[in-house]
mmCIF file of C-alpha atoms and ligand atoms in Angstrom:
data_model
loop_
_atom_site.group_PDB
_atom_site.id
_atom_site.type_symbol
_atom_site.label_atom_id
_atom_site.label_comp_id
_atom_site.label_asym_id
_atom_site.label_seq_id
_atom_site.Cartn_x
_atom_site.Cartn_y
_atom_site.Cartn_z
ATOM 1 C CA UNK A 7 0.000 0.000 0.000
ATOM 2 C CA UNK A 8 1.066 4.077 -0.572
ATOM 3 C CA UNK A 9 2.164 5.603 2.640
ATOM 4 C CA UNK A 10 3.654 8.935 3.875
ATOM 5 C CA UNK A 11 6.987 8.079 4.825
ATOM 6 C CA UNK A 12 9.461 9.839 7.985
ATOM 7 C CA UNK A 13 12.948 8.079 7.263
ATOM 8 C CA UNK A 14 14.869 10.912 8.977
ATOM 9 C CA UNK A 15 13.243 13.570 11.230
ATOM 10 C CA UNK A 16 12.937 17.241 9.867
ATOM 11 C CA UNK A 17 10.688 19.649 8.011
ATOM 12 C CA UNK A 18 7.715 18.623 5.792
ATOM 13 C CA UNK A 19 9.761 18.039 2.875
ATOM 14 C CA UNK A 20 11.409 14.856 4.559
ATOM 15 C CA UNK A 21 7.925 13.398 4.288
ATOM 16 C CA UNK A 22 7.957 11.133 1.164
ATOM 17 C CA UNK A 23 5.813 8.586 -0.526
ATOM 18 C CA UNK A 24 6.506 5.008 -0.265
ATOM 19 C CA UNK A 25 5.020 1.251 -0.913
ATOM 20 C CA UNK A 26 4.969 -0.292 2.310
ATOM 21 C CA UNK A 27 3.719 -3.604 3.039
ATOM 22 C CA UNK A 28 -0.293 -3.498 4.320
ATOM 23 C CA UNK A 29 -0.842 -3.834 8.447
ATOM 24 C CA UNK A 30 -3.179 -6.631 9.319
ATOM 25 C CA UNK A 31 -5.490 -6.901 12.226
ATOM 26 C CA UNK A 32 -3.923 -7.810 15.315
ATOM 27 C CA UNK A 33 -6.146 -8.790 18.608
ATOM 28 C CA UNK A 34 -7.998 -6.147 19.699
ATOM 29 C CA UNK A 35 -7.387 -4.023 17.195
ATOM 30 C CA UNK A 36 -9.104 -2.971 12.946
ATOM 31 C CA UNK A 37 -7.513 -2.318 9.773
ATOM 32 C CA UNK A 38 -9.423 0.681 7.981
ATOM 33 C CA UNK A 39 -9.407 1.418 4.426
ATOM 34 C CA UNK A 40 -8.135 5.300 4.873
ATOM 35 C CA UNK A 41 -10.712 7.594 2.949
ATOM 36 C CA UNK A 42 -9.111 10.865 4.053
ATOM 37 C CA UNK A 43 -6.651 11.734 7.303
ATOM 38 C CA UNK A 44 -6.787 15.221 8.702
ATOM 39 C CA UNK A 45 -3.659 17.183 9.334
ATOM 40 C CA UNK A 46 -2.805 18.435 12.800
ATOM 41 C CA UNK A 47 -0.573 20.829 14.407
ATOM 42 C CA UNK A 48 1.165 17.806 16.810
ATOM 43 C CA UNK A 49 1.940 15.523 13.043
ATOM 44 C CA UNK A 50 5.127 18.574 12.464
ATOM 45 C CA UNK A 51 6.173 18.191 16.267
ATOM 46 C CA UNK A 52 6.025 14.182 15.446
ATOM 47 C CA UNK A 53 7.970 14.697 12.008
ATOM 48 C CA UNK A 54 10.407 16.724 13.676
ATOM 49 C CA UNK A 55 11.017 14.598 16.985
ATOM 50 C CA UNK A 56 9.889 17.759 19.065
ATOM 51 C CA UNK A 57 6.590 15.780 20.416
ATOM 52 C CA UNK A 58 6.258 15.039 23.973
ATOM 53 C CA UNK A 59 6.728 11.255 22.937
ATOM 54 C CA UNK A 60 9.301 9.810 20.014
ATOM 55 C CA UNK A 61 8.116 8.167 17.231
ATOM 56 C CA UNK A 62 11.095 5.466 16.253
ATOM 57 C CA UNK A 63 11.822 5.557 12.143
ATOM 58 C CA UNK A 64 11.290 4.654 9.718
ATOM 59 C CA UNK A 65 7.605 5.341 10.963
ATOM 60 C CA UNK A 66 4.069 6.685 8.830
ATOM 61 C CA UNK A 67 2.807 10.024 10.261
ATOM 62 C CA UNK A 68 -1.119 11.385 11.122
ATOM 63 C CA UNK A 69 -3.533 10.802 13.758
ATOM 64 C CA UNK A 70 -6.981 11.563 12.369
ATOM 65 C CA UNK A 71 -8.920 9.078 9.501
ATOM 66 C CA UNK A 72 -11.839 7.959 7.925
ATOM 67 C CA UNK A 73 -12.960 5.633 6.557
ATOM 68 C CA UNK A 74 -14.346 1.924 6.223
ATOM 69 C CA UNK A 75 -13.439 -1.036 8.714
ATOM 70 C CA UNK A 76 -11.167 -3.687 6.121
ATOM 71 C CA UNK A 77 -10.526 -6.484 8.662
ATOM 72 C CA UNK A 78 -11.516 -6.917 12.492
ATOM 73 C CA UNK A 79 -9.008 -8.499 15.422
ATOM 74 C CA UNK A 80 -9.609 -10.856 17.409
ATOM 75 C CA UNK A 81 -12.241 -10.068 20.871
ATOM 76 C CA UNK A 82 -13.376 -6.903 18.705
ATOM 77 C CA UNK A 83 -16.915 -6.401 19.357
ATOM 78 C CA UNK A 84 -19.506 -3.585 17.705
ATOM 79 C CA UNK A 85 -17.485 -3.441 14.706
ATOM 80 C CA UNK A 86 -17.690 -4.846 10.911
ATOM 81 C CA UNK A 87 -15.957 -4.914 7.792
ATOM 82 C CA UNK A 88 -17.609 -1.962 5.765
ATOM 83 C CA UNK A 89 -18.637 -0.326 8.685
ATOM 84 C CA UNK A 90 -18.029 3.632 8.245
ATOM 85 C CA UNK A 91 -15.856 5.013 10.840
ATOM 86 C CA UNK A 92 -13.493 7.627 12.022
ATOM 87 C CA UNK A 93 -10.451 7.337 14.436
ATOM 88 C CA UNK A 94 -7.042 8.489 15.843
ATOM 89 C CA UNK A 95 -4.177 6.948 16.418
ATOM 90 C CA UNK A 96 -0.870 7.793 17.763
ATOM 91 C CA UNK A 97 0.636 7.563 14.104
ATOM 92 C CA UNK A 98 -0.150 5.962 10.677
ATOM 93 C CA UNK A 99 -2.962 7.454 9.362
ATOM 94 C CA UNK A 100 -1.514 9.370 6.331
ATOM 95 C CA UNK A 101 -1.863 5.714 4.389
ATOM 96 C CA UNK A 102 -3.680 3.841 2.000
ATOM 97 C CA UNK A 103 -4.559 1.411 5.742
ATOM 98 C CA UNK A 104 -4.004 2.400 8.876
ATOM 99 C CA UNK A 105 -3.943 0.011 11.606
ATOM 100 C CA UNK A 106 -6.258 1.196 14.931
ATOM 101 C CA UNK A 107 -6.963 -0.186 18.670
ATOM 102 C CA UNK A 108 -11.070 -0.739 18.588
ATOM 103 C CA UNK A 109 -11.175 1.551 21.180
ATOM 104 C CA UNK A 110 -9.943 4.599 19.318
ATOM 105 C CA UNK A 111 -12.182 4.045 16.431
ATOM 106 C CA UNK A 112 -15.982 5.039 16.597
ATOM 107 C CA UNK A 113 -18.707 5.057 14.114
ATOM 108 C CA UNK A 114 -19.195 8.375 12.282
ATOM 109 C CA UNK A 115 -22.260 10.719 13.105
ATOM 110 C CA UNK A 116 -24.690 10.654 10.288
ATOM 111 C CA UNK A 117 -24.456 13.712 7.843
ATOM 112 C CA UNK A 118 -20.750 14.055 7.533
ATOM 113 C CA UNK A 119 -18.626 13.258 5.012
ATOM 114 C CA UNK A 120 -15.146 10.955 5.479
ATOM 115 C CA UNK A 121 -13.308 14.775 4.828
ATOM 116 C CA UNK A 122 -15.289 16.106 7.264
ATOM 117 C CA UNK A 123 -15.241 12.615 9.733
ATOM 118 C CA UNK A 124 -11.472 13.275 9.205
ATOM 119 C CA UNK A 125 -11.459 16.809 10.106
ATOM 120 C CA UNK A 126 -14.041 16.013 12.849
ATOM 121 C CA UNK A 127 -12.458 13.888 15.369
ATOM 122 C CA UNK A 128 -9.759 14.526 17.327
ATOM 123 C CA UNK A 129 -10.385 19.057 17.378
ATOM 124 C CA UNK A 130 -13.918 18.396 18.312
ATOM 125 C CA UNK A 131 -14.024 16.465 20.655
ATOM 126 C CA UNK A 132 -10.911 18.252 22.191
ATOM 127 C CA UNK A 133 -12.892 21.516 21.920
ATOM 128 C CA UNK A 134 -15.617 19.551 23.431
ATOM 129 C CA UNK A 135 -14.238 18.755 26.642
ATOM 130 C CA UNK A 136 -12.526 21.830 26.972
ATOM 131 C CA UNK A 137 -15.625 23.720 27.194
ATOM 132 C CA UNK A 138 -18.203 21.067 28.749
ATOM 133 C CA UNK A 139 -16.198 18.644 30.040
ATOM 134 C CA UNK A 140 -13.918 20.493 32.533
ATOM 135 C CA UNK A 141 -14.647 23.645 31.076
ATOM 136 C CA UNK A 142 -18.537 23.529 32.926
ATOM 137 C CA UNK A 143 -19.578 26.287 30.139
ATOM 138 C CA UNK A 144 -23.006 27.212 30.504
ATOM 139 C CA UNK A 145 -25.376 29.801 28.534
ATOM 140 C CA UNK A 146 -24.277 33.292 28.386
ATOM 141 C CA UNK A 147 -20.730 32.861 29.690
ATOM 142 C CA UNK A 148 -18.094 34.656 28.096
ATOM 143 C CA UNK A 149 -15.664 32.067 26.914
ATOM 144 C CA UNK A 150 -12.226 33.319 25.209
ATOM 145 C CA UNK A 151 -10.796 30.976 22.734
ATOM 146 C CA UNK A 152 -7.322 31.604 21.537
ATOM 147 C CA UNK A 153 -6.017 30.500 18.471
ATOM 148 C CA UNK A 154 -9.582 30.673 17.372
ATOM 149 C CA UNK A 155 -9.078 30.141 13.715
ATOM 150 C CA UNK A 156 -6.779 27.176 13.951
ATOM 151 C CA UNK A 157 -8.170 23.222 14.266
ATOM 152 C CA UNK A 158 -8.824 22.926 17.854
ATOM 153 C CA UNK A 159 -9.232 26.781 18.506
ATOM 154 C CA UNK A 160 -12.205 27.462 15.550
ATOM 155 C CA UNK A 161 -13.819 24.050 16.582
ATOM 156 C CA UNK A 162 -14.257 25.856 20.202
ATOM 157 C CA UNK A 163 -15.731 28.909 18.838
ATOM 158 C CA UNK A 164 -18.277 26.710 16.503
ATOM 159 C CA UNK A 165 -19.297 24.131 19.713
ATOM 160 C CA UNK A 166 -19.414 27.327 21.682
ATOM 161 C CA UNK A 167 -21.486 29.215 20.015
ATOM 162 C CA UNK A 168 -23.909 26.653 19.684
ATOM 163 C CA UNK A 169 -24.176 25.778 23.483
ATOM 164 C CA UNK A 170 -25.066 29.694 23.552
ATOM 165 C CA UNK A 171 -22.252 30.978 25.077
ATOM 166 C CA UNK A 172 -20.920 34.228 24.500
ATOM 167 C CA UNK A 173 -17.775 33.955 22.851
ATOM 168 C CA UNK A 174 -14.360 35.951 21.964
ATOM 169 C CA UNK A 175 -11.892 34.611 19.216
ATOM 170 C CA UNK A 176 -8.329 35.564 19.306
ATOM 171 C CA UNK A 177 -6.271 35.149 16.871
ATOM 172 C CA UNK A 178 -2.922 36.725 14.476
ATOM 173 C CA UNK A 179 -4.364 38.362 11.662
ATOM 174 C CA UNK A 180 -7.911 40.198 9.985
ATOM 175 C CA UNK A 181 -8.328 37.198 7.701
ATOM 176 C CA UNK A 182 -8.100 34.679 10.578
ATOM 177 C CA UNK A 183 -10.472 36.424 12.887
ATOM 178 C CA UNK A 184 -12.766 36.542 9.660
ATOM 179 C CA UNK A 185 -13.354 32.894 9.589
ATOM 180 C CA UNK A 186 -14.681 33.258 13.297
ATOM 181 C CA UNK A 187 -17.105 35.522 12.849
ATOM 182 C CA UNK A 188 -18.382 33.579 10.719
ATOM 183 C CA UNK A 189 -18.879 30.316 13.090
ATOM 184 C CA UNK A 190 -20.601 33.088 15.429
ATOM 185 C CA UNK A 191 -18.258 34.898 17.602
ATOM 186 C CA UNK A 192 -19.544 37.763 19.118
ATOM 187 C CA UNK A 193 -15.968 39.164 19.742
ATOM 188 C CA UNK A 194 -12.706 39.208 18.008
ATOM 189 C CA UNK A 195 -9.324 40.512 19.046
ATOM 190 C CA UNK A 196 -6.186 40.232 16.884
ATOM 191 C CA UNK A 197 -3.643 39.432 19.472
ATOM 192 C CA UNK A 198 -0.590 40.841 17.787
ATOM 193 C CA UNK A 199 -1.755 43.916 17.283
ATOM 194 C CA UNK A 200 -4.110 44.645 20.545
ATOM 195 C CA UNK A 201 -3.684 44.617 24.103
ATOM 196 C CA UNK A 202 -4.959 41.144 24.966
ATOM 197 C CA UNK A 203 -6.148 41.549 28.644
ATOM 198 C CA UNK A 204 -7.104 44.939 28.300
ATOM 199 C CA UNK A 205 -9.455 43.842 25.156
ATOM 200 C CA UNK A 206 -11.371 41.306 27.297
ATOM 201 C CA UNK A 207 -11.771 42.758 30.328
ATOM 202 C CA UNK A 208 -13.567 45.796 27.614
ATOM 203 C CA UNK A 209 -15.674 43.229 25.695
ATOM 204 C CA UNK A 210 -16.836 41.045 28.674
ATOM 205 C CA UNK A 211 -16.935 44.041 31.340
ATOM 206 C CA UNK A 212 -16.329 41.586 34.759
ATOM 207 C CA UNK A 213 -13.777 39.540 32.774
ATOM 208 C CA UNK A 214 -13.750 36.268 31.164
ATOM 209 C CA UNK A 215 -15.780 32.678 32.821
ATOM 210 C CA UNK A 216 -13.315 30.648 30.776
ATOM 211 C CA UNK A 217 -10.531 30.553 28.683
ATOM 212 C CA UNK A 218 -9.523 27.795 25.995
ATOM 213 C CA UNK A 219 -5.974 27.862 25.476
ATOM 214 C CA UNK A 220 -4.012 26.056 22.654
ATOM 215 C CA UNK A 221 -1.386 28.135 21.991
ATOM 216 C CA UNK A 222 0.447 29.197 25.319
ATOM 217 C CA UNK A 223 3.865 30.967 24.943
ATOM 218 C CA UNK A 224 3.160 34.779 25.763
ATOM 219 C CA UNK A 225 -0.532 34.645 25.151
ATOM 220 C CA UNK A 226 -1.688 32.406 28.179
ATOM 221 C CA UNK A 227 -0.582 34.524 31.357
ATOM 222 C CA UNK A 228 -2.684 38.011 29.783
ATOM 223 C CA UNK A 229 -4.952 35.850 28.935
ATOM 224 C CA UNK A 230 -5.415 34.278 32.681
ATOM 225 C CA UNK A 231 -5.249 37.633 34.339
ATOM 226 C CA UNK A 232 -8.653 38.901 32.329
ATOM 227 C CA UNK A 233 -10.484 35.972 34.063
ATOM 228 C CA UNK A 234 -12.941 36.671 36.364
ATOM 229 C CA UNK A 235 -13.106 35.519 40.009
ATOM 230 C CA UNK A 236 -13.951 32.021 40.216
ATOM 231 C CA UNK A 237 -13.260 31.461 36.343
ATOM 232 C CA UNK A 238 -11.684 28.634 34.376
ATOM 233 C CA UNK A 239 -8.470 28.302 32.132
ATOM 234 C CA UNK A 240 -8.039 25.302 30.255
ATOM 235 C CA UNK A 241 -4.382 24.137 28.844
ATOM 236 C CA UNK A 242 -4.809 22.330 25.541
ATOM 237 C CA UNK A 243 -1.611 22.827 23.667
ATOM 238 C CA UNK A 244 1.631 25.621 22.868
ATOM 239 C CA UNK A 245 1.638 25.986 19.608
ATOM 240 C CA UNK A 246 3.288 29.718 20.240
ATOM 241 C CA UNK A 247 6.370 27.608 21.024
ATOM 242 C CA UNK A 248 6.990 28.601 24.664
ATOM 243 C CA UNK A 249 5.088 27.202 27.977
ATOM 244 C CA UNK A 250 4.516 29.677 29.532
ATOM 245 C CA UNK A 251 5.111 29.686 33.633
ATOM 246 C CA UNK A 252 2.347 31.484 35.295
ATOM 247 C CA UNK A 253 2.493 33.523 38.600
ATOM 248 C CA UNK A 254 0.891 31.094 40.813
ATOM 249 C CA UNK A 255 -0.724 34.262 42.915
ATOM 250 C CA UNK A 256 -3.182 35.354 40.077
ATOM 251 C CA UNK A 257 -5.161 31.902 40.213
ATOM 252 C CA UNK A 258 -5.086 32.194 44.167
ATOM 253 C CA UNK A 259 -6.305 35.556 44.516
ATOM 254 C CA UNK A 260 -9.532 35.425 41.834
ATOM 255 C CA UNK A 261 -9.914 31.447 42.962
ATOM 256 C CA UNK A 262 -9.222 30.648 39.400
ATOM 257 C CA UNK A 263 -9.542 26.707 38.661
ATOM 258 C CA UNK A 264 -6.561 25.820 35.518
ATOM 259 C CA UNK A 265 -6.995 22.486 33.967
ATOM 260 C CA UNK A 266 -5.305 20.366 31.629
ATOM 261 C CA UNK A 267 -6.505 18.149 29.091
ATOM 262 C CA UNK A 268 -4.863 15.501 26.996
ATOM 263 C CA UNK A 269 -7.256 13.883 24.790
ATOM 264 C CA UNK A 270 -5.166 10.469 23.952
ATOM 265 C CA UNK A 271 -4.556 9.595 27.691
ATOM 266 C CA UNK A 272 -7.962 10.847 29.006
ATOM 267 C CA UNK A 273 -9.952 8.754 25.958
ATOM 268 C CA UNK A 274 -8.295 5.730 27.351
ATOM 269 C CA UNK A 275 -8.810 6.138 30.948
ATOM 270 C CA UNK A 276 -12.112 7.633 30.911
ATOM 271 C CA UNK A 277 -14.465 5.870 27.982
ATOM 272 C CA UNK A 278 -17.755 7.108 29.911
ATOM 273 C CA UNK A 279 -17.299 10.922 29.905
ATOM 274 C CA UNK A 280 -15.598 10.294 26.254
ATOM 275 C CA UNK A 281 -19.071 8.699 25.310
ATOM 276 C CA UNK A 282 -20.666 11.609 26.631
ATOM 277 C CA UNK A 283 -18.815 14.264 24.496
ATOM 278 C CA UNK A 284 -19.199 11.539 21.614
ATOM 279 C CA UNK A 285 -22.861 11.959 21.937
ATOM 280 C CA UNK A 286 -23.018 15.626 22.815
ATOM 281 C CA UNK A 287 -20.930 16.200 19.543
ATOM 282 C CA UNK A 288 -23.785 13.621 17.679
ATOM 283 C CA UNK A 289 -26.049 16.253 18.698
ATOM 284 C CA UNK A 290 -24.792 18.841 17.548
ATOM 285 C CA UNK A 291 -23.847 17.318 13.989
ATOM 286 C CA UNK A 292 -27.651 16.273 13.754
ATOM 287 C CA UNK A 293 -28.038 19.883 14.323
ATOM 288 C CA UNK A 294 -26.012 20.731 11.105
ATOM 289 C CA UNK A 295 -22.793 21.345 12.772
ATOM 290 C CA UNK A 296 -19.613 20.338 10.272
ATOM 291 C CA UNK A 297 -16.128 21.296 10.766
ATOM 292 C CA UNK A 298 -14.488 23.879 8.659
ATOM 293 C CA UNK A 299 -12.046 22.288 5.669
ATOM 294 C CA UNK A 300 -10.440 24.887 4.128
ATOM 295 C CA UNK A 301 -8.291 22.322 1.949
ATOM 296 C CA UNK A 302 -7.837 19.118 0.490
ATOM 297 C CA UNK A 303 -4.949 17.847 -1.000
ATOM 298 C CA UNK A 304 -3.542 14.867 -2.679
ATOM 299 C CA UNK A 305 -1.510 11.835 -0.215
ATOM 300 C CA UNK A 306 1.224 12.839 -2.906
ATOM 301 C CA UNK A 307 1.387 16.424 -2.117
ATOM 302 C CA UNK A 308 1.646 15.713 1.553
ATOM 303 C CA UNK A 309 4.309 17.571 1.944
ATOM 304 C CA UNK A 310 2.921 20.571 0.545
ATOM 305 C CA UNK A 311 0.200 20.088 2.604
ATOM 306 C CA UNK A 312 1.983 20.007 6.131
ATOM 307 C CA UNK A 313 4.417 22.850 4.586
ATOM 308 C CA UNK A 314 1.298 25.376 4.674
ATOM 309 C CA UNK A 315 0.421 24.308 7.962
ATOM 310 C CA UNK A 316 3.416 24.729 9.793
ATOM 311 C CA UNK A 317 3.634 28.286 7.496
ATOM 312 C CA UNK A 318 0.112 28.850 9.801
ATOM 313 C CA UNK A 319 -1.479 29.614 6.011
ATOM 314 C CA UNK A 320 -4.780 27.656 6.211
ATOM 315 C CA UNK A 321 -7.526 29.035 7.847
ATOM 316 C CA UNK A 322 -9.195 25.725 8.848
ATOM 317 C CA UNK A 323 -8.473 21.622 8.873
ATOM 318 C CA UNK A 324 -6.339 20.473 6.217
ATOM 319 C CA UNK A 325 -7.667 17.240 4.800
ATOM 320 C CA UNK A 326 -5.364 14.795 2.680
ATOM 321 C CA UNK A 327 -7.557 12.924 0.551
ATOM 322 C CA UNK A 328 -6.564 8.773 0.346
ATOM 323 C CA UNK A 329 -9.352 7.125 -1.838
ATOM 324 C CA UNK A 330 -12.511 8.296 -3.378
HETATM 325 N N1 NAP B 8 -4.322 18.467 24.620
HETATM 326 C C1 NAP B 8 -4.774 17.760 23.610
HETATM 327 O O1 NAP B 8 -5.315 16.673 23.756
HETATM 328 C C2 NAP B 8 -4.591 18.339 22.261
HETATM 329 C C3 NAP B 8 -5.374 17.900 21.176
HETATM 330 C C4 NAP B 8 -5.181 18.519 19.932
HETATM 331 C C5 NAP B 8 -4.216 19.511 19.801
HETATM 332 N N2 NAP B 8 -3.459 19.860 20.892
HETATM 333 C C6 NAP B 8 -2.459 20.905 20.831
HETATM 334 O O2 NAP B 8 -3.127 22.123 20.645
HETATM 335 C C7 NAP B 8 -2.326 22.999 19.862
HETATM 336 C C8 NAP B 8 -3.143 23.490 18.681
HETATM 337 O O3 NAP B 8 -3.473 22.399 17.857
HETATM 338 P P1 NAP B 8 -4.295 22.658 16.514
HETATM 339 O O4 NAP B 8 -4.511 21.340 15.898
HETATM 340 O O5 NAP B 8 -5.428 23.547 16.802
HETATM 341 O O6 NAP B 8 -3.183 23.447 15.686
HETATM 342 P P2 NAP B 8 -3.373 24.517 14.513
HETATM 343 O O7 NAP B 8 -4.584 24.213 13.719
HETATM 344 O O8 NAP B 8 -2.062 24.618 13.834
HETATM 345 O O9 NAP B 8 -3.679 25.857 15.320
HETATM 346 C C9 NAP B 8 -2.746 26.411 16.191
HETATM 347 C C10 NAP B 8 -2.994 27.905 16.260
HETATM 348 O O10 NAP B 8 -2.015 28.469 17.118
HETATM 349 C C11 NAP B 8 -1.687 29.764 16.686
HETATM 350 N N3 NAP B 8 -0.240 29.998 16.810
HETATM 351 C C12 NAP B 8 0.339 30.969 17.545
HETATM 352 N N4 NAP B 8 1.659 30.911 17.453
HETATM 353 C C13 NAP B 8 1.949 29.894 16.622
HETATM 354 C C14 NAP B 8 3.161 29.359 16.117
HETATM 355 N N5 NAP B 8 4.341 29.865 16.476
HETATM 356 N N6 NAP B 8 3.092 28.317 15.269
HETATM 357 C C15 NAP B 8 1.903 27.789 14.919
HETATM 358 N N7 NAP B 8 0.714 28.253 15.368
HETATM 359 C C16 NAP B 8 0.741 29.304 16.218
HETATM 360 C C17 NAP B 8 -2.138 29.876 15.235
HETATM 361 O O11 NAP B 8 -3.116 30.877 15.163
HETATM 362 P P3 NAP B 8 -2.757 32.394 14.928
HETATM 363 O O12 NAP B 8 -1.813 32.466 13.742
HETATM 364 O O13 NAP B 8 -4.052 33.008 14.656
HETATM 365 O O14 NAP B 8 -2.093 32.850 16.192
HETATM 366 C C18 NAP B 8 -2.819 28.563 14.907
HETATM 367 O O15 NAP B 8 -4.079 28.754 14.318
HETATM 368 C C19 NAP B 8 -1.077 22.220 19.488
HETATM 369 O O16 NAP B 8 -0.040 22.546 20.383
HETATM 370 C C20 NAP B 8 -1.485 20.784 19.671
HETATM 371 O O17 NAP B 8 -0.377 19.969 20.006
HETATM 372 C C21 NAP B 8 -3.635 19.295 22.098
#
């Protein structure tokens, strides 16, 4: 089968196209015919052996797929050949098969696509339990979501502004910020050329309930201090670069709660609450809720593909289409 390749860690461009032999179902685990695999920010920190966790080479990048179920493992249950799904996986995805644990596969919500089912899984249902989950959003609260146009950041401003929430997108540039107002935010603030904190505590008058935060470096700590008392931060990611180290006084003094979330480890050790987003994301979809795919490329311009997204050029999910 055609696979994205990482023989050497580096850039984009040391992703290549290869034949590879085909996985086959091991206990426990599918083998999915790849329709499309969505591109994420963590697949360049992967490529370039900057993620939290090595992957050893000669290895296949991307975590997000659709597509159908090929062959089923041994003791796998609630699955079948031909069965549309969508998954994630540590790596592999960017192939013609990808090999998946049973667990980290699920059936796709009715109404979308395999580019959208792609685009749909892992940013969603991140967003998801940053703002319901452990973010406790309710109607009416003032949620600020930074890196609002990127995957997991414009997902968070679409779920939010559904639940009802009130909700402020910050993000580098005019044309970024665009793209929220168009999911619905009621706020925008270009954080490279305005005074973050200052711009909140304007917009939302008592400051902030929550705060979704996927970017870090020097965005988090103004960020944090235009909470209100008793409000919520939630770490996703730092794509900025830097983690940032935050004065430990300013979530004493306004009894601010800061939580992390890190969707592969909490998916396996909590399946019930994952359910729960599954289904409160079903919802939603049934609603007409789809994720924003602002391109689709080729497997053989994969490259290309990650290139523009480490370049921060897309202004939602990049989708790499496998099969028709
Ligand atoms: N905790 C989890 O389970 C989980 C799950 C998914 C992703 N993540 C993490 O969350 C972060 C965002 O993921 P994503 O998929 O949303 O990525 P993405 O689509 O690339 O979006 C990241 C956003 O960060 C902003 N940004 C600021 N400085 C940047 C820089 N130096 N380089 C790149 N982007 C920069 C960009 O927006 P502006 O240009 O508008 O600033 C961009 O839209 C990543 O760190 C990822 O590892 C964590």
């Amino acid at each position: 089968m055609r696979a994205a390749r990482v023989e050497a860690y580096g850039g984009p461009a040391d992703v290549v196209i290869r034949d590879v032999p085909a996985p086959e179902a091991t206990p426990g685990h599918v083998v999915v015919d790849v329709a499309a695999a969505a591109l994420n920010f963590p697949d360049l920190l992967l490529i370039a052996d900057r993620y939290q966790v090595s992957a050893p080479l000669p290895f296949t990048p991307g975590s997000e797929f659709a597509g159908r179920v090929a062959a089923v493992g041994e003791g796998v249950t609630g699955l079948a050949v031909g069965d549309p799904v969508h998954g994630s996986v540590f790596s592999g995805a960017l192939a013609e098969q990808v090999l998946a644990p049973a667990t980290a596969v699920s059936p796709i919500p009715p109404g979308l696509s395999m580019v959208e089912a792609a685009a749909f899984r892992v940013t969603y249902l991140t967003a998801y339990h940053c703002l319901v989950t452990i973010g406790e959003l309710a109607p009416e609260q003032w949620v600020v979501v930074l890196g609002a146009a990127g995957g997991v950041g414009s997902a968070a401003v679409d779920i939010a502004v559904r639940l009802g929430a009130r909700v402020i997108a910050a993000a580098s540039s005019p044309e970024r910020l665009a793209v929220c107002k168009e999911l619905g935010a009621e706020a925008c603030i270009d954080y490279t050329t305005e005074d973050l904190k200052l711009r909140i505590k304007e917009i939302t008058g008592g400051g902030a309930d929550l705060v979704v935060d996927p970017v870090g470096d020097r965005w988090a700590e103004p960020a944090l201090r235009a909470i209100r008392w008793g409000g919520r931060f939630v770490v996703v990611g730092f794509a900025g670069g830097e983690i940032p180290r935050i004065p430990l006084n300013l979530v004493l003094l306004k009894n601010i709660t800061v939580r992390g979330i890190e969707l592969r480890t909490w998916s396996a050790r909590l399946p019930e609450e994952t359910a729960r987003a599954r289904e409160g994301l079903a919802t939603l979809v049934a609603q007409g809720m789809r994720p924003l795919v602002s391109e689709v490329h080729d497997l053989d311009d994969v490259a290309v593909a990650l290139q523009r997204v480490a370049d921060r050029a897309p202004t939602a999910k990049v989708v790499i289409r496998v099969a028709d």
